[in-house]
PDB file of C-alpha atoms in Angstrom:
ATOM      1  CA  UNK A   1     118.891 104.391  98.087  1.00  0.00           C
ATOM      2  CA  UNK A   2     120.757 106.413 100.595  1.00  0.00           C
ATOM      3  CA  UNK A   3     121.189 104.003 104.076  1.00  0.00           C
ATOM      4  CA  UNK A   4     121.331 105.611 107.695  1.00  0.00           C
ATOM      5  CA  UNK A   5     122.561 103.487 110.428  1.00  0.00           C
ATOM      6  CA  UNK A   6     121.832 104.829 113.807  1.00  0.00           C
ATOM      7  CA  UNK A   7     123.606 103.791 116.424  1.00  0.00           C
ATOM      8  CA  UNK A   8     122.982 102.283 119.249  1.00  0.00           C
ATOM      9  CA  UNK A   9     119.737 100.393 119.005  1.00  0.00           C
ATOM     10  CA  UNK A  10     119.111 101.200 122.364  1.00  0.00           C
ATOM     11  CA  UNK A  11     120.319 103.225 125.423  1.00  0.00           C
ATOM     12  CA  UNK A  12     119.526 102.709 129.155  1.00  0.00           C
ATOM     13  CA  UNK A  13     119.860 106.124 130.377  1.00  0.00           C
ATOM     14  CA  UNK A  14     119.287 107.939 133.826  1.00  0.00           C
ATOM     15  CA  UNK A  15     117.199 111.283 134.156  1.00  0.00           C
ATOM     16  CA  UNK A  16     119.453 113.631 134.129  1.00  0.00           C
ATOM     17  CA  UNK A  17     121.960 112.048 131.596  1.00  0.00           C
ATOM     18  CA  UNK A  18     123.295 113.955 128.630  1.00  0.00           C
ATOM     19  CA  UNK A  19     122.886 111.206 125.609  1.00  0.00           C
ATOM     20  CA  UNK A  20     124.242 111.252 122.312  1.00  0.00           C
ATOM     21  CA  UNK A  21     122.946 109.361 119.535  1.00  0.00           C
ATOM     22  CA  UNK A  22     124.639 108.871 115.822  1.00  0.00           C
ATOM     23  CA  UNK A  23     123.203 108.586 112.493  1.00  0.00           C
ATOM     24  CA  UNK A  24     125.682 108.057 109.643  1.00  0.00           C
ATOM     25  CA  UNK A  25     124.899 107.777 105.612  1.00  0.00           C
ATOM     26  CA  UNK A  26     126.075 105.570 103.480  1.00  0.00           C
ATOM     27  CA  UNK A  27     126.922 108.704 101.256  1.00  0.00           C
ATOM     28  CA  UNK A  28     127.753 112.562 102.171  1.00  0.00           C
ATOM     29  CA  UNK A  29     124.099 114.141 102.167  1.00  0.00           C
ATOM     30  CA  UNK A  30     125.261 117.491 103.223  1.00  0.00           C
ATOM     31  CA  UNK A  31     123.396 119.000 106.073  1.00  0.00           C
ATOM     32  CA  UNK A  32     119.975 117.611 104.690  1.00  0.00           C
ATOM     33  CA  UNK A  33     119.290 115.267 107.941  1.00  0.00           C
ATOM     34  CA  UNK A  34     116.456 115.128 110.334  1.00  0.00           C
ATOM     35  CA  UNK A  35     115.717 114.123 113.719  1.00  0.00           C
ATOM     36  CA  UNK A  36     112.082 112.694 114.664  1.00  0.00           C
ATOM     37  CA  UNK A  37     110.448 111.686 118.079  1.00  0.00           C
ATOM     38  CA  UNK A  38     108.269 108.852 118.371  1.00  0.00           C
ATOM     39  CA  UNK A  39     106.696 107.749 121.573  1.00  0.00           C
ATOM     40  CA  UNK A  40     104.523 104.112 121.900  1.00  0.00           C
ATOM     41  CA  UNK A  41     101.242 104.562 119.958  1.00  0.00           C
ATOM     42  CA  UNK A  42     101.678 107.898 118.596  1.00  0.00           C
ATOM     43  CA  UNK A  43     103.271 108.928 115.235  1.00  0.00           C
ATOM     44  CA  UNK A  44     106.707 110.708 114.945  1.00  0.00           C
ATOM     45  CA  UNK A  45     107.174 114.219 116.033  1.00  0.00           C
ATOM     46  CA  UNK A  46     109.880 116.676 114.221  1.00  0.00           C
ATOM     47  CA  UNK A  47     112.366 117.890 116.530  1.00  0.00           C
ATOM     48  CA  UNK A  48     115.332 119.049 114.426  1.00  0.00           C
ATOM     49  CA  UNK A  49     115.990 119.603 110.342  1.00  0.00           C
ATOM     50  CA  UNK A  50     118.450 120.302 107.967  1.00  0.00           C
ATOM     51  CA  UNK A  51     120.883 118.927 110.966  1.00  0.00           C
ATOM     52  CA  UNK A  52     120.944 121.938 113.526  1.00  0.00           C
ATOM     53  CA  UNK A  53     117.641 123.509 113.087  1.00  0.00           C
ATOM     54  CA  UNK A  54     114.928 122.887 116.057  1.00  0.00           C
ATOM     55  CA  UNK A  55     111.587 123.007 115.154  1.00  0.00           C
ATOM     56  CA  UNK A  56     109.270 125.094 117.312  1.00  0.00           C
ATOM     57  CA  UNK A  57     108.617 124.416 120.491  1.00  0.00           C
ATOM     58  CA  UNK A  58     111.273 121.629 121.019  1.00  0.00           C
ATOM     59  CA  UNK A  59     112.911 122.470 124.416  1.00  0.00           C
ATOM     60  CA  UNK A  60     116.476 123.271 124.260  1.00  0.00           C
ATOM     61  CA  UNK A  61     118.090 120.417 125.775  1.00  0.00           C
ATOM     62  CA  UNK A  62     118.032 118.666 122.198  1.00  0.00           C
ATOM     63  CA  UNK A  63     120.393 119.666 119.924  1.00  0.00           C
ATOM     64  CA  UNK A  64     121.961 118.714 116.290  1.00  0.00           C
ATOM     65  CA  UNK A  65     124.743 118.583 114.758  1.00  0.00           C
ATOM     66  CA  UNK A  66     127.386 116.904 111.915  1.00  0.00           C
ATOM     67  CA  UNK A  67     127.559 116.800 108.162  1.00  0.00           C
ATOM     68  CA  UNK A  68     128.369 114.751 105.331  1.00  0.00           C
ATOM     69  CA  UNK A  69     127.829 110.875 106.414  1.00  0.00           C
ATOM     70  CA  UNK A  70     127.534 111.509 110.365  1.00  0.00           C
ATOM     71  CA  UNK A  71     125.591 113.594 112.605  1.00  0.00           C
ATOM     72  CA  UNK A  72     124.477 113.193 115.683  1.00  0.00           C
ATOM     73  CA  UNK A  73     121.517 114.328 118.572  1.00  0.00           C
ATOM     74  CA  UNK A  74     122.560 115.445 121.373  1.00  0.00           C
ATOM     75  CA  UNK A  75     120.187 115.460 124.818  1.00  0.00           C
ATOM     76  CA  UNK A  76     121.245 117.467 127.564  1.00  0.00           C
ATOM     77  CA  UNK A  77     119.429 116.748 131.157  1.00  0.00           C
ATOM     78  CA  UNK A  78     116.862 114.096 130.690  1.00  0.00           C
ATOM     79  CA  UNK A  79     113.514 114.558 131.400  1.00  0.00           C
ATOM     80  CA  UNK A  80     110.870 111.724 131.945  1.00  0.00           C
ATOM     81  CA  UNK A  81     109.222 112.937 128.955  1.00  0.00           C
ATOM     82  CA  UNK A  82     112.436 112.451 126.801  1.00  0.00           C
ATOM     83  CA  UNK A  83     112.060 108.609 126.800  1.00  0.00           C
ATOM     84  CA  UNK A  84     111.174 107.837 123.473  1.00  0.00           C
ATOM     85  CA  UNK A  85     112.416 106.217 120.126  1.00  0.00           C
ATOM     86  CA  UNK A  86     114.589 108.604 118.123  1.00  0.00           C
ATOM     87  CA  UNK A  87     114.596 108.469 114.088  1.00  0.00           C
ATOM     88  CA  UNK A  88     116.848 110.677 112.141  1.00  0.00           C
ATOM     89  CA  UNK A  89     115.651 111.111 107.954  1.00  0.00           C
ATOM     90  CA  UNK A  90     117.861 111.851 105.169  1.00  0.00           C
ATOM     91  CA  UNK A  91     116.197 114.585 102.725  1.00  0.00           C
ATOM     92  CA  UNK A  92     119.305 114.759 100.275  1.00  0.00           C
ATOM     93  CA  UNK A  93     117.986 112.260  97.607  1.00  0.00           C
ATOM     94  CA  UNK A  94     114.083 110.764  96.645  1.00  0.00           C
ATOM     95  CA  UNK A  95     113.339 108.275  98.146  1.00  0.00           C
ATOM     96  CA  UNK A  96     113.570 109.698 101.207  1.00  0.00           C
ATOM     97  CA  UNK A  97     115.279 107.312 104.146  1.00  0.00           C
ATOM     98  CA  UNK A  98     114.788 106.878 107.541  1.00  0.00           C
ATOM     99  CA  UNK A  99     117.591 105.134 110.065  1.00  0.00           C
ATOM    100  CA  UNK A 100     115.933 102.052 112.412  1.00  0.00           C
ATOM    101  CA  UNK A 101     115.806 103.857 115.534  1.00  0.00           C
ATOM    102  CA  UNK A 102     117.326 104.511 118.826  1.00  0.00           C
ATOM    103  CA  UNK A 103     115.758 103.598 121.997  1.00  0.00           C
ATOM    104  CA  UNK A 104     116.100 105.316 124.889  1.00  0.00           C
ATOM    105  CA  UNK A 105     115.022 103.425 128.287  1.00  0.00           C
ATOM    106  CA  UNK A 106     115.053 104.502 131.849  1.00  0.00           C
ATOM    107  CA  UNK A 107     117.973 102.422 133.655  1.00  0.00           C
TER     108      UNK A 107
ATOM    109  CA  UNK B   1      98.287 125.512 113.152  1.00  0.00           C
ATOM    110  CA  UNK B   2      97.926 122.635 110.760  1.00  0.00           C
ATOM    111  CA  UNK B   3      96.122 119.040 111.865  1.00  0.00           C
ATOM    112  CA  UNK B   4      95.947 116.124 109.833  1.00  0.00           C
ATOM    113  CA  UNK B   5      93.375 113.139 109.837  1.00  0.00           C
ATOM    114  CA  UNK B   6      93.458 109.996 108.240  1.00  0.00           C
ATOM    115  CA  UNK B   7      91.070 106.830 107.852  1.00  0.00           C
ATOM    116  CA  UNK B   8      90.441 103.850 105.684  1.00  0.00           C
ATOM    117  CA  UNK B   9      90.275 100.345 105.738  1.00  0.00           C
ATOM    118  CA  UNK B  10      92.335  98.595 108.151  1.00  0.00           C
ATOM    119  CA  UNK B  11      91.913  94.647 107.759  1.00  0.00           C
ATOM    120  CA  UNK B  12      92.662  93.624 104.216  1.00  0.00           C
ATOM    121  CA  UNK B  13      92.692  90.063 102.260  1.00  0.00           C
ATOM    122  CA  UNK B  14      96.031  89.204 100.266  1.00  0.00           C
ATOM    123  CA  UNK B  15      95.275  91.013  96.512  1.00  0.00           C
ATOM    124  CA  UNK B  16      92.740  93.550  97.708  1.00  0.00           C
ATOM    125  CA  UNK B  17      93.699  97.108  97.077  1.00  0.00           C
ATOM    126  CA  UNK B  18      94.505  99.549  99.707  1.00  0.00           C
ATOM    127  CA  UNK B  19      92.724 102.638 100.294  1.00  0.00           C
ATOM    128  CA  UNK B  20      93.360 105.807 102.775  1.00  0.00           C
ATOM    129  CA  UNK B  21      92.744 109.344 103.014  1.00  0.00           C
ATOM    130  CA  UNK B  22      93.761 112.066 104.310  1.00  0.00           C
ATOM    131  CA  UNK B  23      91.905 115.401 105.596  1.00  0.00           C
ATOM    132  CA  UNK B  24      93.959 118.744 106.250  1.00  0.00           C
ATOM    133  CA  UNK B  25      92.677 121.032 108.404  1.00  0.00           C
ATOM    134  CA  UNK B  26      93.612 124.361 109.669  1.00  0.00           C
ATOM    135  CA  UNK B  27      95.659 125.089 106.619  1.00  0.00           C
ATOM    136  CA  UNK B  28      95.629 125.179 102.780  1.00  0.00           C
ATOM    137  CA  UNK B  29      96.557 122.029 100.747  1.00  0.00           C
ATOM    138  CA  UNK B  30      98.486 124.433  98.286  1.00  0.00           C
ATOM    139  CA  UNK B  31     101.243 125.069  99.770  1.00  0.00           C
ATOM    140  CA  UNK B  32     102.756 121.986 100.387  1.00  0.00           C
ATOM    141  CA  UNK B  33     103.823 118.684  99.280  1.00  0.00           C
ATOM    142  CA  UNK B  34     101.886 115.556 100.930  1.00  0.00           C
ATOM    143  CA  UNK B  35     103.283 111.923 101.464  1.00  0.00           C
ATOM    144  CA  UNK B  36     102.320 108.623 102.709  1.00  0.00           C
ATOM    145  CA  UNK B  37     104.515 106.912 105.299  1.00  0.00           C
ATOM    146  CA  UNK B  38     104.830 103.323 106.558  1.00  0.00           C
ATOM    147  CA  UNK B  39     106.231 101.879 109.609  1.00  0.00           C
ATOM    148  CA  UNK B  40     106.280  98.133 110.521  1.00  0.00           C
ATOM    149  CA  UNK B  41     108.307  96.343 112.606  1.00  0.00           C
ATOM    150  CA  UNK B  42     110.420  94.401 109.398  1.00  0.00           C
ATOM    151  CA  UNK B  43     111.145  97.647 107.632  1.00  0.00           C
ATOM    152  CA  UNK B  44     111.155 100.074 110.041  1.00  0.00           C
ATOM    153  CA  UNK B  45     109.796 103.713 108.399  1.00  0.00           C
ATOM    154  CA  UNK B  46     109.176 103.562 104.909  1.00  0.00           C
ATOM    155  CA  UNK B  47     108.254 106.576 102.487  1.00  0.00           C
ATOM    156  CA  UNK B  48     105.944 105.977 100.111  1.00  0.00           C
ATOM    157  CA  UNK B  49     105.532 109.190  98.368  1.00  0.00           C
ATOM    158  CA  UNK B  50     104.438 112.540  97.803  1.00  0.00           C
ATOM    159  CA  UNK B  51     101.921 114.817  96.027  1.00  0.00           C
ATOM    160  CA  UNK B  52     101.514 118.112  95.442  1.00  0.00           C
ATOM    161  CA  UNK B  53      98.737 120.230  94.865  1.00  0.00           C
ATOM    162  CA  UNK B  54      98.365 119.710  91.037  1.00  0.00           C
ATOM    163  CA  UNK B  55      98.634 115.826  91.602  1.00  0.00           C
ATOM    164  CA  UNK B  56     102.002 115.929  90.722  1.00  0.00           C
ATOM    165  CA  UNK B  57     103.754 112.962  92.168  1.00  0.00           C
ATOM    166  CA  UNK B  58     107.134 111.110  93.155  1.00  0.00           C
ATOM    167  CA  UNK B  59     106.881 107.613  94.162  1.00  0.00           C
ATOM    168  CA  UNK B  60     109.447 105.945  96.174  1.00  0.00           C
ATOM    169  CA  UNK B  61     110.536 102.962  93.007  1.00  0.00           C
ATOM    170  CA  UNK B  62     110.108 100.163  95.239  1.00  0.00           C
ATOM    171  CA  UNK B  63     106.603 101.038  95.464  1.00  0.00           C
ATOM    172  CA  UNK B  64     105.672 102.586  92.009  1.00  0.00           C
ATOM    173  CA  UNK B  65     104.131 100.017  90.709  1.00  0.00           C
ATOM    174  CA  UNK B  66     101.542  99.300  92.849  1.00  0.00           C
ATOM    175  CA  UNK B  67     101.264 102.938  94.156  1.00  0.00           C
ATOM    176  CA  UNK B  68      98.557 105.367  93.339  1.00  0.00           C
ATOM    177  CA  UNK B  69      98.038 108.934  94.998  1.00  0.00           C
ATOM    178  CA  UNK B  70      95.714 111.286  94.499  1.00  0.00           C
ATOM    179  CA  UNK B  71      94.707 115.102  95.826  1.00  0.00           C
ATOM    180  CA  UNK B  72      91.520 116.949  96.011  1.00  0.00           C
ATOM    181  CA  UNK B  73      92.050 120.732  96.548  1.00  0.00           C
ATOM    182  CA  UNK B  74      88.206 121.377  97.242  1.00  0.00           C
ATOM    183  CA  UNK B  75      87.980 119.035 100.133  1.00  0.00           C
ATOM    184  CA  UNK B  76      91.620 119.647 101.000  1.00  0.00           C
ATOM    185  CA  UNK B  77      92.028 115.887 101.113  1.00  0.00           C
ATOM    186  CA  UNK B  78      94.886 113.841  99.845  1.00  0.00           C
ATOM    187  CA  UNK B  79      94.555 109.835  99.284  1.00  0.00           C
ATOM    188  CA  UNK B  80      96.228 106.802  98.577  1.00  0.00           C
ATOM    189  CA  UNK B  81      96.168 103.563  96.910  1.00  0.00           C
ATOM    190  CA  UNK B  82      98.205 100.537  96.660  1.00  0.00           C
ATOM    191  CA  UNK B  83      97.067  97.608  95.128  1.00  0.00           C
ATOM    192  CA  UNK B  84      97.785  93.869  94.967  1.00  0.00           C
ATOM    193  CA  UNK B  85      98.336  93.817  98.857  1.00  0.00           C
ATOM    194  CA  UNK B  86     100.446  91.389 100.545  1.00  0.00           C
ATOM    195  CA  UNK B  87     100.845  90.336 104.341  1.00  0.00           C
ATOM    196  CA  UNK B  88     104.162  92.118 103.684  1.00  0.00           C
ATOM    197  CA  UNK B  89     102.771  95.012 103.480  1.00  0.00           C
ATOM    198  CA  UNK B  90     101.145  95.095 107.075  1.00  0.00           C
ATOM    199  CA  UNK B  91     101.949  98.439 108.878  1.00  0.00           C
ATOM    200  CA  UNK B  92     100.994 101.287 110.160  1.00  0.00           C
ATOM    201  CA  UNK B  93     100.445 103.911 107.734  1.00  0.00           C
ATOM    202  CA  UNK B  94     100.706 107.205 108.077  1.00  0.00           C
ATOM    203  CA  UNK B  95     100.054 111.264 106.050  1.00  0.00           C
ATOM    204  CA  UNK B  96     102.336 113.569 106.499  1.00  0.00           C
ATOM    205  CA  UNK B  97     103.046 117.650 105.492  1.00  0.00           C
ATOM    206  CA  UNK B  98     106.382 117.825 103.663  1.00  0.00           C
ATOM    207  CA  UNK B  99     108.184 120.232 102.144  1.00  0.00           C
ATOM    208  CA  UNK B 100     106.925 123.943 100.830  1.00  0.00           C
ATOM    209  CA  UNK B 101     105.612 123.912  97.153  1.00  0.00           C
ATOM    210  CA  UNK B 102     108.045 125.114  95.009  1.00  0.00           C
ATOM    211  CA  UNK B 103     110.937 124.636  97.814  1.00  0.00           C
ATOM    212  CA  UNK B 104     113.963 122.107  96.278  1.00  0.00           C
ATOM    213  CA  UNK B 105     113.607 118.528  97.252  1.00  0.00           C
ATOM    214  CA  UNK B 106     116.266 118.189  99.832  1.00  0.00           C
ATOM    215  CA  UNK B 107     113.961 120.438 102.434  1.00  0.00           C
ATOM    216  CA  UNK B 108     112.047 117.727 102.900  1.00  0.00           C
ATOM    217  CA  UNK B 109     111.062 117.191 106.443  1.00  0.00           C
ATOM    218  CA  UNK B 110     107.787 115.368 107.645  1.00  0.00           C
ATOM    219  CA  UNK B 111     105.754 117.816 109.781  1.00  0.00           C
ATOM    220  CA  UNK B 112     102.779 117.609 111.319  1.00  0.00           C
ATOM    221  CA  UNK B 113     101.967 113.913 111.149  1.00  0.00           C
ATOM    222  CA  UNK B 114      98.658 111.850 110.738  1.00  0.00           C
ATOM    223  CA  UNK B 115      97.513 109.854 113.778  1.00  0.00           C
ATOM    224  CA  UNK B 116      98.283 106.731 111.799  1.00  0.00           C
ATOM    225  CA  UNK B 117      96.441 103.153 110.712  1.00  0.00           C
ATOM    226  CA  UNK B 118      96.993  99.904 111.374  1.00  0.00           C
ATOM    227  CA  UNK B 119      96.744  98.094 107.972  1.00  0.00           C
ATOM    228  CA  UNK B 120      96.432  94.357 108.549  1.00  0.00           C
ATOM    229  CA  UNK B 121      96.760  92.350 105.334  1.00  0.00           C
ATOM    230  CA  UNK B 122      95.880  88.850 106.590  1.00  0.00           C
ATOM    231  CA  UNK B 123      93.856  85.736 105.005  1.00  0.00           C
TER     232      UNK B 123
END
């Protein structure tokens, strides 16, 4: 099975910031890489596929990029409503992988 | 715009077989490929697998053997079953829209999402 290690675990952020979270594969899988929302007690939202791609209706502060083994999500000018747990999804092989998460807290 | 909604048992006994479904709404079931995802704390987000509308299916292999989906076009309703149930397999489960029938397997992306269920495998 593919592995994606996102990194960091967590990140205190201020509103406002511009944040940058990595996701990197344990083998090249192209541009076939997703980004997911999740907030507490709700299931994950899409945001981004195939790595640069934004799904409808995702504001354009988020944004995508990399290929091969790293990519990374890019969020410009926090909101309040950005604070969330970010999961990024590797579509390149079955079974489909997921990364553990990124965390982003107010600071 | 497409809405999915899931229920089934949530508190199970170790060996009892799990059973969910999954009701599409505001769409047809045709078009698509339809999985089962986990999340728990220990694993993080799982996949479990994914049907399509002729009950074709692709099981993730650490699952297989204890995985059963099925799909029923009339009710537009997808389900799933996993048997022999162990306290390891507490989490919250989850149906999900994936890729376009007919599309190649790497456009895969999970979208919309099920509200989710707490499955509780407990003595």
């Amino acid at each position: 099975d593919i592995q994606l290690t996102q990194s960091p675990p967590s990140l205190p952020t201020f509103l406002g910031d511009t944040v940058t979270i990595t996701c990197r594969a344990s083998q090249s899988i192209n541009t076939y890489l997703n980004w997911y929302q999740q907030k507490p007690g709700e299931a994950p939202k899409l945001l981004i596929y195939l790595t640069s791609n934004m799904q409808s209706g995702v504001p354009s502060r988020f944004s995508g990029s990399g290929s091969g083994t790293e990519f990374t999500l890019t969020i410009r000018g926090l909101q309040p409503e950005d604070f969330a747990t970010y999961f990024c999804q590797q579509s390149y092989s079955s079974p489909y992988t997921f990364g553990q998460g990124t965390s982003l807290e107010i600071k | 715009q497409v809405h999915l909604q899931q229920w089934g048992a949530g508190l199970l006994k170790p060996s009892e077989t799990l059973s969910l479904t999954c009701a599409v709404s505001g769409g047809t079931i045709s078009g698509h490929y339809w999985n089962w995802i986990r999340q728990s704390p220990d694993k993080g987000l799982e996949w479990i697998g994914e049907i399509d509308r002729s009950g074709s299916t692709q099981y993730n292999p650490s699952l297989q053997s204890r995985v059963t989906m099925s799909v029923d076009t009339s009710k537009t309703q997808f389900s799933l079953k996993m048997v022999s149930m162990t306290a390891a397999d507490t989490a919250v489960y989850y149906c999900a829209r994936g890729r376009v029938f007919g599309a190649v397997l790497p456009r895969t992306w999970f979208d919309p999402w099920g509200q989710g269920a707490l499955v509780t495998v407990s003595s």
